[in-house]
mmCIF file of N, CA and C in Angstrom:
data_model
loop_
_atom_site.group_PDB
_atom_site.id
_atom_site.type_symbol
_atom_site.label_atom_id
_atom_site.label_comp_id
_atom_site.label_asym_id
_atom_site.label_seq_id
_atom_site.Cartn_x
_atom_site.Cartn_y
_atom_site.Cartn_z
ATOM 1 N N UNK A 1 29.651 -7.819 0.644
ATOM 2 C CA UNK A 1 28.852 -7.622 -0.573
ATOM 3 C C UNK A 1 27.375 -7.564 -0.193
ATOM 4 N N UNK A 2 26.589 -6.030 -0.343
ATOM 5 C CA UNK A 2 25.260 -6.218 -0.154
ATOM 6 C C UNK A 2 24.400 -7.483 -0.712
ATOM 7 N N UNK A 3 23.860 -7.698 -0.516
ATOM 8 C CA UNK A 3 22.369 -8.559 -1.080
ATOM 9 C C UNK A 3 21.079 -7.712 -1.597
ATOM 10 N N UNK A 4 20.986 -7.680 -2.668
ATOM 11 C CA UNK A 4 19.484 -7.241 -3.015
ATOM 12 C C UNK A 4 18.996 -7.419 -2.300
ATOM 13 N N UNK A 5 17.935 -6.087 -2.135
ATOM 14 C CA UNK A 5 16.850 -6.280 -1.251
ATOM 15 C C UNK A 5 15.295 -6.722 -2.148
ATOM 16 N N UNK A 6 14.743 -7.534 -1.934
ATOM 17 C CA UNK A 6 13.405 -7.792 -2.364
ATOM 18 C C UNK A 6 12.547 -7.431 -1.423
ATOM 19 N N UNK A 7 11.593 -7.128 -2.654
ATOM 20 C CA UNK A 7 10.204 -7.026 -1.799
ATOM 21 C C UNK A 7 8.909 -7.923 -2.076
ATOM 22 N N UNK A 8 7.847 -7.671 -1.709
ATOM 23 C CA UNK A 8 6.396 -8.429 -2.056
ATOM 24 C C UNK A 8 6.286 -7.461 -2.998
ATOM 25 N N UNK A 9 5.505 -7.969 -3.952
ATOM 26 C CA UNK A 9 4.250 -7.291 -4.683
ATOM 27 C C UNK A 9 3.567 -7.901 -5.105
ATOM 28 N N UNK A 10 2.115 -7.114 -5.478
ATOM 29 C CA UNK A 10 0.728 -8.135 -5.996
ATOM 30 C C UNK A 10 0.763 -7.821 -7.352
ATOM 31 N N UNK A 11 0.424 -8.900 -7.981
ATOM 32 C CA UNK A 11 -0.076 -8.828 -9.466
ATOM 33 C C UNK A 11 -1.272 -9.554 -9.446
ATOM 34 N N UNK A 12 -2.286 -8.329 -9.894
ATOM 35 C CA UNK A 12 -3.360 -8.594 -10.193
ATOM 36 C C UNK A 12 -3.965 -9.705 -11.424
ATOM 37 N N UNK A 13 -4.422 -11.210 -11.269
ATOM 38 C CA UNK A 13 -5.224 -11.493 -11.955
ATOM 39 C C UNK A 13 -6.216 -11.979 -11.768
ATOM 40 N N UNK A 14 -7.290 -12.587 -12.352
ATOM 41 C CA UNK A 14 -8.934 -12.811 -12.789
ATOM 42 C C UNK A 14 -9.360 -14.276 -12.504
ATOM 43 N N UNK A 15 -10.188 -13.999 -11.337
ATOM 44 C CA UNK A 15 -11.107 -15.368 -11.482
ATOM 45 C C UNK A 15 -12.233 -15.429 -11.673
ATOM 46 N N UNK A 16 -13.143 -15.744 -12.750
ATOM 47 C CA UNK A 16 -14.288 -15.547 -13.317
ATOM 48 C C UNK A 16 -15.456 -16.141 -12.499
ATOM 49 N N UNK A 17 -14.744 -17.199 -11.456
ATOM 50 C CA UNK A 17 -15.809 -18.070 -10.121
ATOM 51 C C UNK A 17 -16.805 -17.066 -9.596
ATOM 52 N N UNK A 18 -15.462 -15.705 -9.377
ATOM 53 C CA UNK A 18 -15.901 -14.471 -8.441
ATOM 54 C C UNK A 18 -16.813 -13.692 -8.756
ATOM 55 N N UNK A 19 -17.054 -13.817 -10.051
ATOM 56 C CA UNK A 19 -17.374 -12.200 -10.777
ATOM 57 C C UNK A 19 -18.296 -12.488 -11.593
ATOM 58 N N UNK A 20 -19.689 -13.568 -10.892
ATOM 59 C CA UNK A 20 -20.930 -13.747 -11.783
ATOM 60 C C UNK A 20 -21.850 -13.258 -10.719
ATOM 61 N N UNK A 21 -22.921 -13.324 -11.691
ATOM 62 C CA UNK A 21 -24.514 -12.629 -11.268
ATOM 63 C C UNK A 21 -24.992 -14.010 -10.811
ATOM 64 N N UNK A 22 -26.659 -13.706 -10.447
ATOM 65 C CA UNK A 22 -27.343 -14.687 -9.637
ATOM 66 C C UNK A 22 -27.486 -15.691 -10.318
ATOM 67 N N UNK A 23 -27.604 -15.685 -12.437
ATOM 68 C CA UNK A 23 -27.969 -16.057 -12.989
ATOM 69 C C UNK A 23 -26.580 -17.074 -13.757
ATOM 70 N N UNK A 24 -25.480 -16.413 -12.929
ATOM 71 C CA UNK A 24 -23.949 -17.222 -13.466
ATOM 72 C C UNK A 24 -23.443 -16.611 -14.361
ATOM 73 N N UNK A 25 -24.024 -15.831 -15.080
ATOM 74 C CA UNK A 25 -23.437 -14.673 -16.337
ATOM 75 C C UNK A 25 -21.887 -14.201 -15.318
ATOM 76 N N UNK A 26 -20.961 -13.531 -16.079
ATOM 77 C CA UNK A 26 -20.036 -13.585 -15.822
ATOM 78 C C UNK A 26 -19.914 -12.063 -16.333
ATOM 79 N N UNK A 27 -19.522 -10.847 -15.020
ATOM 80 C CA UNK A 27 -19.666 -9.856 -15.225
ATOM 81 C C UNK A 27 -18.591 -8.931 -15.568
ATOM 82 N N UNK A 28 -17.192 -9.320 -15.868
ATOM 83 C CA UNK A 28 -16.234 -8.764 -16.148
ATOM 84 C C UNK A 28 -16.405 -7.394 -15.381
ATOM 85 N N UNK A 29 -16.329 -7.647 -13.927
ATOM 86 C CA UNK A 29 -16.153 -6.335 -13.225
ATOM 87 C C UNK A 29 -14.562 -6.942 -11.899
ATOM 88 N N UNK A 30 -14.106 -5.756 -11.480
ATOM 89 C CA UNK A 30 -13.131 -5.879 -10.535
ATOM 90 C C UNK A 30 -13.419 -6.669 -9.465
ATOM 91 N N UNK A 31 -14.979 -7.242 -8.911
ATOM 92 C CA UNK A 31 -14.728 -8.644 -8.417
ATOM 93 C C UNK A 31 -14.100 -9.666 -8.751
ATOM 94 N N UNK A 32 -13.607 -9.765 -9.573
ATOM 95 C CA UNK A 32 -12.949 -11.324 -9.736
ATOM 96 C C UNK A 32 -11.386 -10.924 -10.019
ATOM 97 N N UNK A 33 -11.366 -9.695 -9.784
ATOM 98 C CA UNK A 33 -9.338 -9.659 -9.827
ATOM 99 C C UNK A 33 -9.039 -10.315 -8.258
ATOM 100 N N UNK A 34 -8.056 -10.828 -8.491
ATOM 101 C CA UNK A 34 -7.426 -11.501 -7.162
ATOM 102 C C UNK A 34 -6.256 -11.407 -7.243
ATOM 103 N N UNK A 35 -5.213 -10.803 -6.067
ATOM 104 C CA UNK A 35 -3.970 -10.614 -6.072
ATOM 105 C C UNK A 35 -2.983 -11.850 -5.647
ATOM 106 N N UNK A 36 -1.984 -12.238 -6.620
ATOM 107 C CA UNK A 36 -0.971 -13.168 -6.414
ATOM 108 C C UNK A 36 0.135 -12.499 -5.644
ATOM 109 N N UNK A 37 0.739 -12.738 -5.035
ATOM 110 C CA UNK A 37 2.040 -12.433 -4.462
ATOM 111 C C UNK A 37 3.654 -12.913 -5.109
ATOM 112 N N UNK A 38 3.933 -11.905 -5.419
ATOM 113 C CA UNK A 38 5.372 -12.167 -6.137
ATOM 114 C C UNK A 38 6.418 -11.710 -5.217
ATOM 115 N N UNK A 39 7.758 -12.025 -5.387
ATOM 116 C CA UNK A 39 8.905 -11.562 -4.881
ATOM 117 C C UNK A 39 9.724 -10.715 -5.874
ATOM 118 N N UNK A 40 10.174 -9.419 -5.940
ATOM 119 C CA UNK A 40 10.867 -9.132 -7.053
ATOM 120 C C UNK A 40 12.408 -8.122 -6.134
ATOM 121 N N UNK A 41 13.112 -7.778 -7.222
ATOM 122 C CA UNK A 41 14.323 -7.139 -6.468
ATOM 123 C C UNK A 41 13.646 -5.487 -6.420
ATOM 124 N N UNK A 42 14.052 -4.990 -5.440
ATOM 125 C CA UNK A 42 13.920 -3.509 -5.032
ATOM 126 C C UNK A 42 15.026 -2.460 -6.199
ATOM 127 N N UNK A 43 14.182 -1.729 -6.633
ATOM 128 C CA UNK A 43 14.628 -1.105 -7.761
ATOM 129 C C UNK A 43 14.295 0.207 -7.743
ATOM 130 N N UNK A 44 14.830 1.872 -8.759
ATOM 131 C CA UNK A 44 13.862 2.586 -8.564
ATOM 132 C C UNK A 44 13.152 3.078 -9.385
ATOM 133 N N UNK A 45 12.862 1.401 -10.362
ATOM 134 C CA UNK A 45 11.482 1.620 -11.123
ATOM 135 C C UNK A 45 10.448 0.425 -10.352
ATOM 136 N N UNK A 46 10.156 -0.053 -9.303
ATOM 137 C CA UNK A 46 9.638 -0.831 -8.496
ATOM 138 C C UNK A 46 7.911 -1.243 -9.567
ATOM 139 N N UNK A 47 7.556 -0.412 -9.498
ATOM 140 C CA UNK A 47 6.168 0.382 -10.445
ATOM 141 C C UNK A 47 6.456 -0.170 -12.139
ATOM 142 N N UNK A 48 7.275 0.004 -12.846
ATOM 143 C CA UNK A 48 7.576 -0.071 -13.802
ATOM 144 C C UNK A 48 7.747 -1.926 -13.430
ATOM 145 N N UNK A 49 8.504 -2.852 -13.322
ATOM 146 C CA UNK A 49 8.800 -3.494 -12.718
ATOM 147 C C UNK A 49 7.948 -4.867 -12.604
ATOM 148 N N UNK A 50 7.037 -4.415 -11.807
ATOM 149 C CA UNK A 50 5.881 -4.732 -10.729
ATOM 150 C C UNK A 50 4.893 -5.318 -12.316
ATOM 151 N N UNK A 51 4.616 -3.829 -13.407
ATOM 152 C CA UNK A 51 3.411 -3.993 -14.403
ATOM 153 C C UNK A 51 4.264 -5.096 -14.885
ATOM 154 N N UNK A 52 5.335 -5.111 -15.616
ATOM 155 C CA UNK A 52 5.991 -5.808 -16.391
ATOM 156 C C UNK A 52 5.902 -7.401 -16.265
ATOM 157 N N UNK A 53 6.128 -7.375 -14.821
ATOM 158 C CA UNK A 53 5.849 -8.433 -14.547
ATOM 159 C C UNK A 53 4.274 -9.081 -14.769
ATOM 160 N N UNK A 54 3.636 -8.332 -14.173
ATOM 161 C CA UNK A 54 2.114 -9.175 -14.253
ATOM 162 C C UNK A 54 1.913 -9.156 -15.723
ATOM 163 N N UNK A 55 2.362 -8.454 -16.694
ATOM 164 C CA UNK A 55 2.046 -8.733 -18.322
ATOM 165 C C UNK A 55 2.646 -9.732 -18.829
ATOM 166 N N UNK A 56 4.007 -10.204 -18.251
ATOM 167 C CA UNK A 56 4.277 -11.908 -18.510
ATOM 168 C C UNK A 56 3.190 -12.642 -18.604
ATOM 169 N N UNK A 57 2.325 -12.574 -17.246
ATOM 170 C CA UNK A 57 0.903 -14.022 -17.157
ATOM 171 C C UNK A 57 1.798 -14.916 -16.432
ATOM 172 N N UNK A 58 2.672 -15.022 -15.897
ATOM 173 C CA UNK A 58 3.002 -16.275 -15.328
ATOM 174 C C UNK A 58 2.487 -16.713 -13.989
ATOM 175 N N UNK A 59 1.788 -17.446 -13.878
ATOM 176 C CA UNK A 59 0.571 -18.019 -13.387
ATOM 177 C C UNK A 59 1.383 -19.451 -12.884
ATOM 178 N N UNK A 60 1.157 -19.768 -11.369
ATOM 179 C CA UNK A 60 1.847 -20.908 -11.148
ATOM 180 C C UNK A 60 0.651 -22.203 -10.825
ATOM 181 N N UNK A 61 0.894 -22.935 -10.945
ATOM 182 C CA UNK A 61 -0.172 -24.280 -11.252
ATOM 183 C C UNK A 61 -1.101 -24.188 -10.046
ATOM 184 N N UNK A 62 -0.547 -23.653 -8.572
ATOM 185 C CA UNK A 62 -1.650 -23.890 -8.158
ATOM 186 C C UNK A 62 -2.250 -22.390 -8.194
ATOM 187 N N UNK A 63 -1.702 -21.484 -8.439
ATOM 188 C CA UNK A 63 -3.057 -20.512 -9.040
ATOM 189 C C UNK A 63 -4.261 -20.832 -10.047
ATOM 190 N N UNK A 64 -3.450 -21.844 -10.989
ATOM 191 C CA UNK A 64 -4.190 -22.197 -11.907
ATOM 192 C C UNK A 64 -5.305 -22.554 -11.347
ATOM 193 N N UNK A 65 -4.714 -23.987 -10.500
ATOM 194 C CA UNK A 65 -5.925 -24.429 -9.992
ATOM 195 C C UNK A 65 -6.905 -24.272 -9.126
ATOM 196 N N UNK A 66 -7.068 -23.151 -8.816
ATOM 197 C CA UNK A 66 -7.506 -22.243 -7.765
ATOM 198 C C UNK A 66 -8.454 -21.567 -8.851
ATOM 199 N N UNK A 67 -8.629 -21.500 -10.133
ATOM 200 C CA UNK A 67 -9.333 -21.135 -10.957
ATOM 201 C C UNK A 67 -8.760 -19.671 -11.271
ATOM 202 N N UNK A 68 -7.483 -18.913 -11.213
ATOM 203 C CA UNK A 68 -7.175 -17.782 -11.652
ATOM 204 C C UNK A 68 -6.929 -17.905 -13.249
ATOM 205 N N UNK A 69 -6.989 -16.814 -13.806
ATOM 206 C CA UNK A 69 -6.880 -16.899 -15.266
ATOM 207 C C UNK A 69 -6.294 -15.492 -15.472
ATOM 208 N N UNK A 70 -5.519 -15.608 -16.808
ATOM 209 C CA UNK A 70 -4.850 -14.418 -17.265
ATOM 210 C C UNK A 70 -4.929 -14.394 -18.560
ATOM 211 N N UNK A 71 -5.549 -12.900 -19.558
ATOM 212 C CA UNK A 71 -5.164 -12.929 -20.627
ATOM 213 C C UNK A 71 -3.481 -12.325 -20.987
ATOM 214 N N UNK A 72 -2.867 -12.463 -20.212
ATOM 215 C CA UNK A 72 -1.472 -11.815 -20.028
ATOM 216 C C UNK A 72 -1.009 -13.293 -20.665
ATOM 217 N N UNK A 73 0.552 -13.311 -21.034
ATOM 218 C CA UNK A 73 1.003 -12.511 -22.350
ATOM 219 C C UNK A 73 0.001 -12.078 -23.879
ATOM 220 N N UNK A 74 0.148 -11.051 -24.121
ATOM 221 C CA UNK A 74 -0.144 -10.492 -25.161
ATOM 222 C C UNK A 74 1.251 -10.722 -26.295
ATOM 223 N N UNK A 75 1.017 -11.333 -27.578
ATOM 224 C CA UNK A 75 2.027 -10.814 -28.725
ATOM 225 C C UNK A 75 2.691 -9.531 -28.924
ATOM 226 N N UNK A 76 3.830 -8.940 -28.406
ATOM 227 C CA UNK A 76 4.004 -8.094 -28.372
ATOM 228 C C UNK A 76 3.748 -6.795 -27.705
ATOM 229 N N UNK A 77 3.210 -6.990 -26.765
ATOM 230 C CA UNK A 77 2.493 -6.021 -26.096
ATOM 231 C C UNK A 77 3.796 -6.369 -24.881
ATOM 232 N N UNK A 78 3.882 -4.302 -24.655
ATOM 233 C CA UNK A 78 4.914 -4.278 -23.286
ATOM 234 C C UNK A 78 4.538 -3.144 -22.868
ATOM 235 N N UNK A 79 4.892 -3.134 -21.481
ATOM 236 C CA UNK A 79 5.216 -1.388 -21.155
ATOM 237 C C UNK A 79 6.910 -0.598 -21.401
ATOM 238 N N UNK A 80 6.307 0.340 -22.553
ATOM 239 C CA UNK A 80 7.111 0.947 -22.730
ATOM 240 C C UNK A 80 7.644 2.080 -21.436
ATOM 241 N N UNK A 81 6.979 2.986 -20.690
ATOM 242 C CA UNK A 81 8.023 3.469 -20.151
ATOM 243 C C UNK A 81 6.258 3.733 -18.884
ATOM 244 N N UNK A 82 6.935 3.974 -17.667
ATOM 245 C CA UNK A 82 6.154 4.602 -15.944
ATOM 246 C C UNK A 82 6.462 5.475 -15.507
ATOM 247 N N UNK A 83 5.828 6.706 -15.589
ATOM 248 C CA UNK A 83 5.965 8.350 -15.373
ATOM 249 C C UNK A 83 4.822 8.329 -14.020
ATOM 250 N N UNK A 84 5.546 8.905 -13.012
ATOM 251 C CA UNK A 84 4.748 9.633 -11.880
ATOM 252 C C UNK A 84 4.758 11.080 -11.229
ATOM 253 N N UNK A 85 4.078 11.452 -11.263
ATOM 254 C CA UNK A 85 4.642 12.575 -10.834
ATOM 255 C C UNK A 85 3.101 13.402 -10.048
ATOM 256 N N UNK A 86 3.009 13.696 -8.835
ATOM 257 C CA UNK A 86 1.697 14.208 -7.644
ATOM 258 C C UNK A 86 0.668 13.075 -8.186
ATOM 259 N N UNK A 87 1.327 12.155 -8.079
ATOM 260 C CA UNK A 87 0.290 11.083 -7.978
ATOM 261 C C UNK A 87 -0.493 9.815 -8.910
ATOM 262 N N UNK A 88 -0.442 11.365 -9.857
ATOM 263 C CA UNK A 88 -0.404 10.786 -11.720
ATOM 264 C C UNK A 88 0.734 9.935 -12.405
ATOM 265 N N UNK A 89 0.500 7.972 -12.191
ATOM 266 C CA UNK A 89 0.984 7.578 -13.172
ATOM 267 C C UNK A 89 0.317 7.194 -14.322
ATOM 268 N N UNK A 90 1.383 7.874 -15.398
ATOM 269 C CA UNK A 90 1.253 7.411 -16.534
ATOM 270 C C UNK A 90 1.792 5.741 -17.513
ATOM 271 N N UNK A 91 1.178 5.262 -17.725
ATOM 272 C CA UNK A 91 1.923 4.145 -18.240
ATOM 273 C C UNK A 91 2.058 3.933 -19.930
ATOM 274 N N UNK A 92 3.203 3.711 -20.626
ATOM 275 C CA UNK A 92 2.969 4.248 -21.872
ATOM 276 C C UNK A 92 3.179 2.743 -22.500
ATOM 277 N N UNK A 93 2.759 2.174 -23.272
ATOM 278 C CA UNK A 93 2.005 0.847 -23.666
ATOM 279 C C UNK A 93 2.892 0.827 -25.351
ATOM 280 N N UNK A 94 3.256 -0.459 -26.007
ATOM 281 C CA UNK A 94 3.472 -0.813 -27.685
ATOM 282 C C UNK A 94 2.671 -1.593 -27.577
ATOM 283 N N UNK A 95 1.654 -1.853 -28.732
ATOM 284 C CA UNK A 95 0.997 -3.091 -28.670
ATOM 285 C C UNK A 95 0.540 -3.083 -30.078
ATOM 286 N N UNK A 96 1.943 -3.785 -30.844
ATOM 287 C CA UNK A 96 2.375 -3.690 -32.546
ATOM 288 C C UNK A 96 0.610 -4.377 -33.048
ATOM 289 N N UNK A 97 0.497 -5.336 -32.204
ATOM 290 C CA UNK A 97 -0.204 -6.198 -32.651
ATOM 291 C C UNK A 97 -2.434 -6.050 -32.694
ATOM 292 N N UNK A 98 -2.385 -4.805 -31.910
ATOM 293 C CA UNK A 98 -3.913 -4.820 -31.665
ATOM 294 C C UNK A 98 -4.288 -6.147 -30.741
ATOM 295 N N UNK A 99 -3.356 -6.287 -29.699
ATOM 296 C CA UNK A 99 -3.537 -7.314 -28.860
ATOM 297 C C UNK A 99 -4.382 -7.000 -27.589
ATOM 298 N N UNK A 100 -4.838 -5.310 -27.794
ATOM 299 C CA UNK A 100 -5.569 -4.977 -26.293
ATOM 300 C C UNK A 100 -6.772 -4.972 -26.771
ATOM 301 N N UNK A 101 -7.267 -4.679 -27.832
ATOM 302 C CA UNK A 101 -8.401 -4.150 -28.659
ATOM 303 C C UNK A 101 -9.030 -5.535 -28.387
ATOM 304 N N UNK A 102 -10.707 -5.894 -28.668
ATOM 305 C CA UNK A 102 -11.239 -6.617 -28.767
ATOM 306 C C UNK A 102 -12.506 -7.427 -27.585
ATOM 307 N N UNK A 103 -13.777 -6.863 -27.811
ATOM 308 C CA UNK A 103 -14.413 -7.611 -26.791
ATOM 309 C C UNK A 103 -14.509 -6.997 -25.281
ATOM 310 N N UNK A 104 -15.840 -6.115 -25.041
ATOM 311 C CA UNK A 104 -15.590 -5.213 -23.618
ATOM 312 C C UNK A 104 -15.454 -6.012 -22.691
ATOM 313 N N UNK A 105 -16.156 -7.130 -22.788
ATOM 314 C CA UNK A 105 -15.197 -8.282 -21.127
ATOM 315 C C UNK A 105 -14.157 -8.311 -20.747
ATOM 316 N N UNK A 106 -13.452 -8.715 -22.296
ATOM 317 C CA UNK A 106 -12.336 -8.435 -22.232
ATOM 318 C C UNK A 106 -11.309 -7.668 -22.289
ATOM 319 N N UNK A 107 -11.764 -6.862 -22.543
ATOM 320 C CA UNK A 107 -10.177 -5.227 -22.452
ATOM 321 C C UNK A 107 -10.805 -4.641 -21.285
ATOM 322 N N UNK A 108 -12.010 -4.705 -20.216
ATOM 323 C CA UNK A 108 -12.347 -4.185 -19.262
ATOM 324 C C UNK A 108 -11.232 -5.444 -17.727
ATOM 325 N N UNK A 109 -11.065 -6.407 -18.757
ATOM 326 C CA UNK A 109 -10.390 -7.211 -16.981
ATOM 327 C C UNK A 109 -9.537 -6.832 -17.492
ATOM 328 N N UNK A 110 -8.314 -7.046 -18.572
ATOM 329 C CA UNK A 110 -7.496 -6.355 -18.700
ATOM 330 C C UNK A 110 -6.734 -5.017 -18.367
ATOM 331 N N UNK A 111 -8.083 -4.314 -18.291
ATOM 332 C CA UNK A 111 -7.805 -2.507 -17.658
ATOM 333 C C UNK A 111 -7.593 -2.615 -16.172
ATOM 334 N N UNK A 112 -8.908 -3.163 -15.642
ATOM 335 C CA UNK A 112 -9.083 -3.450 -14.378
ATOM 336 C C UNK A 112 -7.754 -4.223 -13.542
ATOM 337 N N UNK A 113 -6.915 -5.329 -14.061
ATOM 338 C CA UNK A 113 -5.966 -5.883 -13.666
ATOM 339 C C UNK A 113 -4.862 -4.798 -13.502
ATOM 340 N N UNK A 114 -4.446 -4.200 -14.809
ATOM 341 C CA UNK A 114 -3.278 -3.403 -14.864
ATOM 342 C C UNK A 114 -3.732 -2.040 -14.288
ATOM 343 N N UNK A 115 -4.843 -1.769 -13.722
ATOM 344 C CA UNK A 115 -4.815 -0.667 -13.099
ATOM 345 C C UNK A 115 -4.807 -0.930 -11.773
ATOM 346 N N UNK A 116 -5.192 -2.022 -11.018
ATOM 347 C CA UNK A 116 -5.248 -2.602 -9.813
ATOM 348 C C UNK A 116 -3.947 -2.885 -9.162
ATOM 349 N N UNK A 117 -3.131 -3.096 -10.423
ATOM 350 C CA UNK A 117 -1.787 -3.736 -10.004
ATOM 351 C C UNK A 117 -0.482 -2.321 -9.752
ATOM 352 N N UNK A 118 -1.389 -1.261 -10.366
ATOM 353 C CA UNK A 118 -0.486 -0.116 -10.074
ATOM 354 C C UNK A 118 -0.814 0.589 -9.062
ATOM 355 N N UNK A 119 -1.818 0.271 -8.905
ATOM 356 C CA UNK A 119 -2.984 1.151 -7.226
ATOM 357 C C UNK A 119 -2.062 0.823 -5.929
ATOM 358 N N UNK A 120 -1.876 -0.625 -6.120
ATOM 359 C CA UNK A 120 -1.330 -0.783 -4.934
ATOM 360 C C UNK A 120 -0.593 -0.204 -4.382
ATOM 361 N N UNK A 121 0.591 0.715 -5.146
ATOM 362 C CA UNK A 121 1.709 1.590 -4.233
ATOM 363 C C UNK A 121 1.067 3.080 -3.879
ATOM 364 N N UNK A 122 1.059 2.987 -2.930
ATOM 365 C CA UNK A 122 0.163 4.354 -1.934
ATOM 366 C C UNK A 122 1.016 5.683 -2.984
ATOM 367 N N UNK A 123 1.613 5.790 -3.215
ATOM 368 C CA UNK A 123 1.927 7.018 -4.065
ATOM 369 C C UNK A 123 1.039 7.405 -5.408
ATOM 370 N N UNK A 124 0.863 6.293 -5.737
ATOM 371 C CA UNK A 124 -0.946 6.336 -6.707
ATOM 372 C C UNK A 124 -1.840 6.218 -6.716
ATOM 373 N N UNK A 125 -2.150 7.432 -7.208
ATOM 374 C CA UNK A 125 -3.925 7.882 -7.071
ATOM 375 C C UNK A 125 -4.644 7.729 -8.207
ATOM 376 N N UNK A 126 -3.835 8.157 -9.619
ATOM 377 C CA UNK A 126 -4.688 7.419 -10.840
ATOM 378 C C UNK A 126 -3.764 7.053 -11.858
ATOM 379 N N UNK A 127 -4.580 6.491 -12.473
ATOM 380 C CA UNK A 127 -3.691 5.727 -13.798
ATOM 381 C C UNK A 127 -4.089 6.287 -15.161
ATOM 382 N N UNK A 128 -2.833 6.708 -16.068
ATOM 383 C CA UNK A 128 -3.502 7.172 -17.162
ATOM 384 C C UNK A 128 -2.463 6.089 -18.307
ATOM 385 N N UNK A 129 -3.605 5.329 -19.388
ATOM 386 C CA UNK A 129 -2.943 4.611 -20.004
ATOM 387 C C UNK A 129 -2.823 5.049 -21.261
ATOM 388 N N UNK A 130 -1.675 5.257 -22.374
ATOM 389 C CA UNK A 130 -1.016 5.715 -23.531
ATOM 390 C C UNK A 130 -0.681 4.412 -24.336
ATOM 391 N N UNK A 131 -0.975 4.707 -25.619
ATOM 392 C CA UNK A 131 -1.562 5.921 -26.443
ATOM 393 C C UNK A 131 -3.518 5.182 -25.977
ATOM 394 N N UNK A 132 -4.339 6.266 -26.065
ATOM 395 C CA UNK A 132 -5.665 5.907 -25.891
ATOM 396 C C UNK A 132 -6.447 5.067 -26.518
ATOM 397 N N UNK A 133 -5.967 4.589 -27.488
ATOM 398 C CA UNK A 133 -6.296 3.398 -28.321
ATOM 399 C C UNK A 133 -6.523 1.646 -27.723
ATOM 400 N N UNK A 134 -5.902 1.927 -26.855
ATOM 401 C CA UNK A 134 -5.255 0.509 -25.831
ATOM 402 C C UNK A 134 -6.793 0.103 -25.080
ATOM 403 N N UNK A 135 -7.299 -1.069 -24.851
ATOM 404 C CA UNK A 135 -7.998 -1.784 -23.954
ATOM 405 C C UNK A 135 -9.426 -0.949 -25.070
ATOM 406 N N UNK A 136 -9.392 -0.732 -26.153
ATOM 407 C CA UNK A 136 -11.148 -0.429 -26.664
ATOM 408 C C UNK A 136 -11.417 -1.709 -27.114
ATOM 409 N N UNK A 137 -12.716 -2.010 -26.844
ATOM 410 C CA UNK A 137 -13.900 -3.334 -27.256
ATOM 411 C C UNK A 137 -13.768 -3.078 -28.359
#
């Protein structure tokens, strides 16, 4: 009987320690994403998978305490479906709730995380997120 094969993957989340100015302001830029390491089963939605996971938020204590932070879980918010194709993934988003909307700090680490976390597989070059409504201040 085979054994699943697992692999690594990173899920991108946010430490705000990282990602201030001289003055300590806190710049909501891709300095302060920091990649966790997960184990998941080898699949051939790996990509699909991979986001799903980091939109849980499950954050283990000593990430916590390491100062990582996640606005992951969202109420309702999932990925609905991961289209690739020459490079272009698409990721197509429900989010019943207006749970991405709100605050450019915040829907910018949000973007920044879930686009970081799809970069990683060398077959992607950009990310396009659906419907366009998703991650506006």
């Amino acid at each position: 009987e085979a054994s699943e094969q697992i692999v690594k993957v990173k899920l991108y989340y946010y430490n705000p320690n990282l990602d201030k100015d001289e003055s300590g302001n806190i710049l909501c830029s891709t300095k302060g994403l920091v990649p966790v390491e997960r184990e998941i089963p080898l699949s051939n939605h790996l990509i699909k998978d991979t986001i799903t996971l980091l939109l849980k938020g499950e954050l283990t204590d000593v990430e916590k305490a390491q100062g990582i932070t996640t606005e992951y879980p969202l109420e309702g918010f999932a990925l609905k479906e991961a289209f690739l194709e020459d490079g272009l993934l698409t990721l197509s988003f429900v989010d019943p709730n207006n749970k991405t909307i709100g605050g450019s700090c915040r829907t910018s680490i949000l973007w920044n995380q879930t686009q970081a976390t799809a970069k990683q597989f060398p077959q992607v070059k950009e990310v396009i997120f659906l419907p366009e409504t998703l991650f506006q201040p």
